[in-house]
Coordinates of C-alpha atoms in Angstrom, one line a residue:
M1083 CA -32.5 130.0 79.2
S1084 CA -36.0 131.2 78.0
A1085 CA -37.0 127.5 77.3
L1086 CA -35.7 126.4 80.7
A1087 CA -37.5 129.2 82.4
K1088 CA -40.8 127.9 81.0
T1089 CA -40.2 124.5 82.7
G1090 CA -40.1 126.2 86.1
L1091 CA -36.4 125.6 86.6
F1092 CA -35.9 129.1 88.1
S1093 CA -39.4 129.4 89.7
E1094 CA -38.1 129.3 93.3
I1095 CA -35.5 132.1 92.9
N1096 CA -36.8 135.2 94.8
G1097 CA -36.7 138.4 92.8
L1098 CA -36.3 136.8 89.4
D1099 CA -38.7 137.8 86.6
T1100 CA -37.8 135.1 84.1
S1101 CA -39.0 137.4 81.2
V1102 CA -35.4 138.8 81.3
F1103 CA -34.4 135.6 79.4
D1104 CA -36.6 136.6 76.5
S1105 CA -34.3 139.5 75.7
P1106 CA -31.7 139.1 73.0
Q1107 CA -29.1 140.8 75.2
L1108 CA -28.2 140.4 78.9
N1109 CA -28.7 144.0 80.2
E1110 CA -32.0 143.2 82.0
Y1111 CA -30.4 140.2 83.7
M1112 CA -27.3 142.2 84.5
S1113 CA -29.5 144.7 86.3
L1114 CA -30.5 142.2 89.0
N1115 CA -28.1 141.2 91.8
R1116 CA -25.4 138.7 92.6
T1117 CA -27.7 136.6 94.8
I1118 CA -30.0 136.0 91.9
W1119 CA -27.1 135.4 89.4
R1120 CA -25.7 132.9 91.8
S1121 CA -29.0 131.1 92.3
V1122 CA -29.5 130.9 88.5
R1123 CA -26.0 129.5 88.0
Q1124 CA -26.6 126.9 90.7
S1125 CA -29.9 125.9 89.2
L1126 CA -28.3 125.5 85.8
Q1127 CA -25.4 123.4 87.2
Q1128 CA -27.9 121.1 88.9
F1129 CA -30.0 120.6 85.8
L1130 CA -26.9 119.9 83.6
C1131 CA -25.2 117.6 86.0
D1132 CA -28.0 115.6 87.7
E1133 CA -29.6 113.2 85.3
T1134 CA -32.4 112.6 87.9
H1135 CA -33.3 116.3 88.1
T1136 CA -37.1 116.7 88.0
V1137 CA -37.0 119.1 85.1
R1138 CA -35.3 116.4 83.1
K1139 CA -38.7 114.6 83.0
Q1140 CA -40.0 117.6 81.0
I1141 CA -37.1 118.5 78.8
N1142 CA -33.7 117.0 77.9
V1143 CA -30.4 118.9 77.7
D1144 CA -30.4 118.2 74.0
D1145 CA -33.7 119.9 73.7
V1146 CA -32.3 123.2 74.9
A1147 CA -28.6 122.9 73.8
V1148 CA -27.3 124.0 70.4
P1149 CA -24.2 122.4 68.9
I1150 CA -21.3 124.9 69.3
K1151 CA -20.5 124.7 65.6
E1152 CA -24.0 125.9 64.8
V1153 CA -23.9 128.8 67.2
R1154 CA -23.6 132.4 65.9
M1155 CA -22.2 134.5 68.7
H1156 CA -23.6 137.9 69.5
M1157 CA -22.6 140.9 71.6
P1158 CA -23.5 139.9 75.2
A1159 CA -25.0 143.3 76.1
K1160 CA -25.9 146.6 74.7
I1161 CA -23.0 148.8 75.8
G1162 CA -24.1 152.2 76.9
D1163 CA -20.7 153.5 78.0
Y1164 CA -17.1 152.1 77.7
T1165 CA -14.1 153.1 79.8
D1166 CA -10.6 151.8 79.4
F1167 CA -8.2 151.8 82.3
Y1168 CA -4.4 151.6 82.3
A1169 CA -4.0 149.3 85.3
S1170 CA -0.8 147.2 84.6
R1171 CA 2.2 148.7 86.2
E1172 CA 4.6 146.7 83.9
H1173 CA 2.8 147.9 80.8
A1174 CA 2.7 151.6 81.9
T1175 CA 6.4 151.4 82.9
N1176 CA 7.5 149.9 79.6
V1177 CA 5.6 152.5 77.6
G1178 CA 6.9 155.3 79.8
V1179 CA 10.5 154.1 79.4
M1180 CA 10.1 154.1 75.6
F1181 CA 8.7 157.6 75.4
R1182 CA 9.9 159.5 78.5
G1183 CA 13.0 157.5 79.7
K1184 CA 13.6 155.3 82.7
D1185 CA 13.7 158.1 85.3
N1186 CA 10.3 159.4 84.3
A1187 CA 8.5 156.2 83.2
L1188 CA 5.5 156.5 85.5
M1189 CA 3.6 159.7 85.8
P1190 CA 3.3 161.0 89.4
N1191 CA -0.4 160.1 89.6
W1192 CA -0.1 156.5 88.4
T1193 CA 0.5 154.7 91.8
H1194 CA -2.2 156.8 93.5
L1195 CA -5.2 156.1 91.2
P1196 CA -6.4 153.8 88.4
V1197 CA -5.8 156.0 85.3
G1198 CA -8.5 155.7 82.6
Y1199 CA -10.2 157.4 79.7
H1200 CA -13.7 157.3 78.2
G1201 CA -13.8 155.2 75.0
R1202 CA -16.2 154.8 72.1
A1203 CA -19.0 152.3 72.8
S1204 CA -20.3 152.3 69.3
S1205 CA -17.2 150.7 67.9
V1206 CA -17.0 147.9 70.4
V1207 CA -17.7 144.7 68.4
V1208 CA -17.9 141.0 69.1
S1209 CA -15.0 138.8 68.1
G1210 CA -15.3 137.6 64.5
T1211 CA -16.1 141.1 63.3
P1212 CA -13.5 142.2 60.7
L1213 CA -11.9 145.6 61.3
R1214 CA -10.3 147.8 58.8
R1215 CA -6.9 149.4 59.2
P1216 CA -7.7 153.0 60.2
N1217 CA -6.7 156.1 58.4
G1218 CA -5.5 159.2 60.2
Q1219 CA -2.8 161.8 60.7
R1220 CA 0.6 160.6 61.8
R1221 CA 4.0 162.2 62.0
P1222 CA 6.7 159.7 61.0
N1223 CA 9.3 162.4 60.7
P1224 CA 9.4 164.7 63.8
D1225 CA 11.1 167.4 61.6
S1226 CA 8.4 167.4 58.9
P1227 CA 4.6 168.2 58.9
P1228 CA 2.1 165.3 59.6
V1229 CA 0.9 163.1 56.8
F1230 CA -2.4 161.4 56.2
G1231 CA -3.0 157.7 55.4
P1232 CA -3.4 154.3 56.9
S1233 CA -1.7 153.5 60.2
T1234 CA 1.6 151.6 59.7
R1235 CA 1.8 150.7 63.4
L1236 CA -1.4 148.7 64.1
D1237 CA -1.2 146.8 67.4
Y1238 CA -3.2 144.5 69.6
E1239 CA -3.7 145.1 73.3
L1240 CA -4.2 142.0 75.5
E1241 CA -6.9 143.1 78.0
M1242 CA -9.8 141.8 80.0
A1243 CA -12.9 143.7 80.6
F1244 CA -15.9 143.6 83.0
F1245 CA -19.5 144.2 82.5
V1246 CA -21.2 146.3 85.1
G1247 CA -24.3 144.8 86.8
P1248 CA -26.8 146.9 88.8
G1249 CA -24.6 150.0 88.8
N1250 CA -25.2 153.0 91.0
S1251 CA -27.4 156.2 91.1
L1252 CA -26.0 159.5 90.0
G1253 CA -24.2 161.1 92.9
T1254 CA -23.8 157.9 94.9
P1255 CA -20.3 156.4 94.8
L1256 CA -19.6 152.8 95.4
S1257 CA -17.1 151.6 97.9
V1258 CA -14.5 148.9 96.9
D1259 CA -16.5 146.3 98.8
E1260 CA -19.8 147.4 97.1
A1261 CA -18.1 147.4 93.7
E1262 CA -17.2 143.7 94.0
D1263 CA -20.9 142.8 93.9
R1264 CA -21.8 145.2 91.1
I1265 CA -19.5 143.4 88.6
F1266 CA -21.5 140.9 86.5
G1267 CA -18.7 139.1 84.8
V1268 CA -15.5 139.3 82.7
V1269 CA -14.6 138.9 79.0
L1270 CA -11.5 138.9 76.9
M1271 CA -10.8 142.1 75.1
N1272 CA -8.5 143.3 72.3
D1273 CA -8.4 147.1 72.4
W1274 CA -6.8 147.7 69.0
S1275 CA -4.4 150.6 68.8
A1276 CA -3.0 152.6 65.9
R1277 CA 0.2 153.6 67.7
D1278 CA 1.4 156.2 65.1
I1279 CA -2.0 158.0 65.0
Q1280 CA -2.2 157.9 68.8
A1281 CA 1.3 159.2 69.3
W1282 CA 0.6 162.3 67.2
E1283 CA -2.9 163.1 68.6
Y1284 CA -2.9 162.2 72.3
V1285 CA -1.5 165.4 73.8
P1286 CA -3.2 167.0 75.6
L1287 CA -6.5 165.1 75.9
G1288 CA -5.5 161.5 75.5
P1289 CA -6.4 158.8 72.9
F1290 CA -9.0 159.5 70.2
L1291 CA -8.8 158.2 66.6
G1292 CA -5.9 155.9 67.4
K1293 CA -8.3 153.9 69.6
S1294 CA -11.9 154.6 68.6
F1295 CA -11.8 152.6 65.3
G1296 CA -12.4 149.3 67.0
T1297 CA -12.4 147.3 70.2
T1298 CA -13.1 143.6 70.2
V1299 CA -14.6 141.6 73.0
S1300 CA -15.4 137.9 73.4
P1301 CA -19.0 136.8 73.6
W1302 CA -18.4 134.5 76.6
V1303 CA -19.0 136.3 79.9
V1304 CA -17.5 134.4 82.9
T1305 CA -19.3 135.4 86.1
M1306 CA -17.5 136.4 89.2
D1307 CA -18.8 133.4 91.1
A1308 CA -17.1 131.2 88.5
L1309 CA -13.9 133.0 89.1
E1310 CA -14.1 132.8 92.9
P1311 CA -11.9 129.7 93.2
F1312 CA -9.1 131.5 91.4
R1313 CA -8.9 134.6 93.6
V1314 CA -5.3 135.6 94.5
M1315 CA -3.5 138.6 96.1
Q1316 CA -2.8 141.4 93.7
P1317 CA 0.6 143.0 93.6
E1318 CA 1.6 145.0 96.6
Q1319 CA 0.5 148.6 96.3
D1320 CA 3.1 151.2 97.4
P1321 CA 2.2 153.8 98.5
E1322 CA -0.9 152.5 100.2
P1323 CA -4.0 153.7 98.3
L1324 CA -6.2 156.4 99.7
P1325 CA -9.0 155.0 102.0
Y1326 CA -11.7 154.9 99.3
L1327 CA -9.5 152.5 97.3
R1328 CA -8.9 150.1 100.2
C1329 CA -10.9 147.0 100.8
S1330 CA -12.4 146.6 104.3
S1331 CA -13.8 143.1 103.8
A1332 CA -12.1 140.0 105.4
D1333 CA -11.0 138.8 101.9
K1334 CA -8.2 141.1 100.8
R1335 CA -7.5 139.1 97.6
G1336 CA -8.4 141.5 94.8
G1337 CA -6.6 139.6 91.9
F1338 CA -7.6 136.6 89.8
D1339 CA -5.3 133.9 88.4
I1340 CA -6.4 133.9 84.7
N1341 CA -3.9 132.6 82.1
L1342 CA -3.9 134.8 79.0
N1343 CA -2.3 134.0 75.6
V1344 CA -1.9 135.7 72.3
H1345 CA -1.0 134.0 69.0
I1346 CA -0.7 135.5 65.5
K1347 CA -1.3 133.8 62.2
P1348 CA 0.6 135.9 59.7
Y1349 CA -1.0 136.2 56.2
E1350 CA 2.0 134.3 54.7
S1351 CA 1.3 131.2 56.9
N1352 CA -1.4 128.8 58.0
E1353 CA 0.3 128.4 61.4
Y1354 CA -0.3 130.3 64.6
F1355 CA 2.8 131.6 66.5
A1356 CA 2.9 132.5 70.2
L1357 CA 3.4 136.2 71.0
T1358 CA 2.3 136.7 74.6
R1359 CA 1.8 134.6 77.7
S1360 CA 0.5 136.8 80.5
N1361 CA -1.9 136.6 83.5
L1362 CA -4.5 138.9 85.0
K1363 CA -2.9 138.4 88.5
Y1364 CA -0.1 140.7 87.4
M1365 CA -2.5 143.7 87.3
Y1366 CA -1.7 146.4 89.8
W1367 CA -5.2 148.0 90.2
S1368 CA -8.0 145.4 90.8
L1369 CA -11.3 145.3 89.0
R1370 CA -13.1 146.4 92.2
Q1371 CA -10.7 149.3 92.6
Q1372 CA -11.3 150.4 89.1
L1373 CA -15.1 150.5 89.5
A1374 CA -14.9 152.2 92.9
H1375 CA -12.7 154.9 91.5
H1376 CA -14.9 155.3 88.4
T1377 CA -17.9 156.2 90.7
V1378 CA -16.1 158.2 93.5
N1379 CA -17.0 161.5 91.9
G1380 CA -20.7 160.4 91.7
C1381 CA -20.6 159.1 88.1
N1382 CA -23.4 156.7 87.6
M1383 CA -22.7 153.3 86.0
R1384 CA -25.5 151.3 84.2
P1385 CA -26.1 147.7 83.5
G1386 CA -24.0 146.6 80.5
D1387 CA -21.4 149.3 80.8
L1388 CA -18.0 148.0 79.9
C1389 CA -14.7 148.7 81.6
G1390 CA -11.4 147.5 80.1
T1391 CA -8.4 146.8 82.3
G1392 CA -5.8 148.2 79.9
T1393 CA -3.0 146.1 78.5
I1394 CA -1.9 143.3 80.9
S1395 CA 1.8 142.8 80.9
G1396 CA 4.1 141.0 83.3
L1397 CA 7.8 141.3 84.2
T1398 CA 9.2 139.0 81.6
E1399 CA 9.4 139.8 77.9
E1400 CA 7.1 136.8 76.9
S1401 CA 4.4 138.4 79.2
F1402 CA 4.3 141.8 77.4
G1403 CA 0.8 142.4 76.2
S1404 CA 1.4 144.3 73.0
M1405 CA 3.6 144.4 70.0
L1406 CA 4.7 147.9 71.0
E1407 CA 6.4 146.3 73.9
L1408 CA 7.5 143.1 72.2
S1409 CA 9.2 145.0 69.4
W1410 CA 10.2 147.9 71.7
S1411 CA 8.4 150.5 69.5
G1412 CA 9.3 148.7 66.3
K1413 CA 13.1 148.6 66.9
N1414 CA 13.4 144.9 67.4
P1415 CA 11.5 142.6 64.9
I1416 CA 9.7 139.8 66.5
K1417 CA 10.8 136.4 65.0
L1418 CA 7.8 134.1 64.7
G1419 CA 8.8 130.6 65.9
S1420 CA 11.4 128.9 63.7
S1421 CA 9.9 130.4 60.5
E1422 CA 11.5 133.1 58.4
I1423 CA 8.6 135.5 59.2
S1424 CA 8.9 138.4 61.6
R1425 CA 6.7 141.3 62.7
T1426 CA 7.0 144.6 64.4
F1427 CA 3.2 145.4 64.2
V1428 CA 0.1 143.7 62.8
E1429 CA 0.0 143.6 59.0
D1430 CA -3.0 143.3 56.7
N1431 CA -4.8 140.0 56.8
D1432 CA -2.9 138.8 59.8
T1433 CA -5.2 137.0 62.4
V1434 CA -4.7 137.6 66.1
R1435 CA -6.0 135.0 68.5
L1436 CA -6.6 135.7 72.2
T1437 CA -7.3 132.9 74.7
G1438 CA -7.8 132.8 78.4
Y1439 CA -8.5 130.2 81.1
C1440 CA -8.4 129.4 84.8
Q1441 CA -6.8 126.1 85.7
G1442 CA -8.5 124.2 88.6
E1443 CA -7.7 120.8 90.1
G1444 CA -8.9 118.6 87.2
Y1445 CA -11.0 121.2 85.5
R1446 CA -10.7 124.4 83.5
V1447 CA -12.8 127.5 83.2
G1448 CA -12.4 128.9 79.7
F1449 CA -13.1 132.3 78.0
G1450 CA -13.3 130.9 74.5
D1451 CA -10.9 131.1 71.5
R1452 CA -11.3 134.5 70.0
R1453 CA -9.8 135.4 66.6
F1454 CA -9.4 138.9 65.1
R1455 CA -8.5 139.7 61.5
T1456 CA -7.7 143.1 60.0
V1457 CA -8.2 144.3 56.4
T1458 CA -7.0 147.5 54.7
L1459 CA -9.0 150.7 54.6
P1460 CA -8.5 152.4 51.2
N1461 CA -7.0 155.9 51.3
V1462 CA -9.5 158.7 51.1

């Protein structure tokens, strides 16, 4: 981008200081606005697709492109703050049934607001970064005192996340309609969970060490303009949300049709086995509702802040977005294909692969192929 900027490719875009492309991360570029992002995207598309483009007389695509096999991917932005939501009704219901019973599966607030918690930005890492199995307190026997040691119920969470663009000033909430244009783009996310550590610690203040040991995101950020053709209606919301969570624009479609898959390569095998086939369109609370709710109390969001959707599950078992659900809290081993291997949770040196894509008419918008491997943290 920096090399292309020097050719004048973006010179006619109002409000764009091309020095933002000299930065190793995207925060400065994210701080601009959707009109500029759209213009840059269009200029890039024209340069790449039009062999007669005037800039092609100065520089070839090969002069600025790097073979994908030689690319070392980095974190797209410096993340100042990280929030994780709990926006899938199916996932929240499944977890609630497991731990509170069918009659009390959803907490009373769940259908009225996007539930979320503040995560740990320092341990958000780019895919390819190995993560160690966390140590912590857990209570495997409810009639005995807690024990200390490595988690025995390590799990993936199939999520997506969005990077905030310009954000908002302290004390100035964003409406749902404004929030739409403050989202820069979307990535795949695996919010690792140590279910046993989390179960013992989370009352009364929520997740802590069971989550903060690592969250993995893909380096590929797909912009909202690229997702526009895949916009769909989100699930019906009943009861109707309060006014600040309603969209007043003509386009009421708050969801996106993004296919999401999880495969696992167990340490005993060289083969990947399918675990989850889900879709972002199942998510109850939309991305714009999440951002609007986050700011409604006046909380200021900044360029590069990261917001996760929470685990994305659907109605069918194959769409469950975590091993907690697939194994129903470890009670039902998950048989991997036609092999003799099974899992209830992630074991040491397993590799978890997340993929995502939008399918258009004769084309596909992809989020990359992200692989995550765990290793053991020695006891202290």
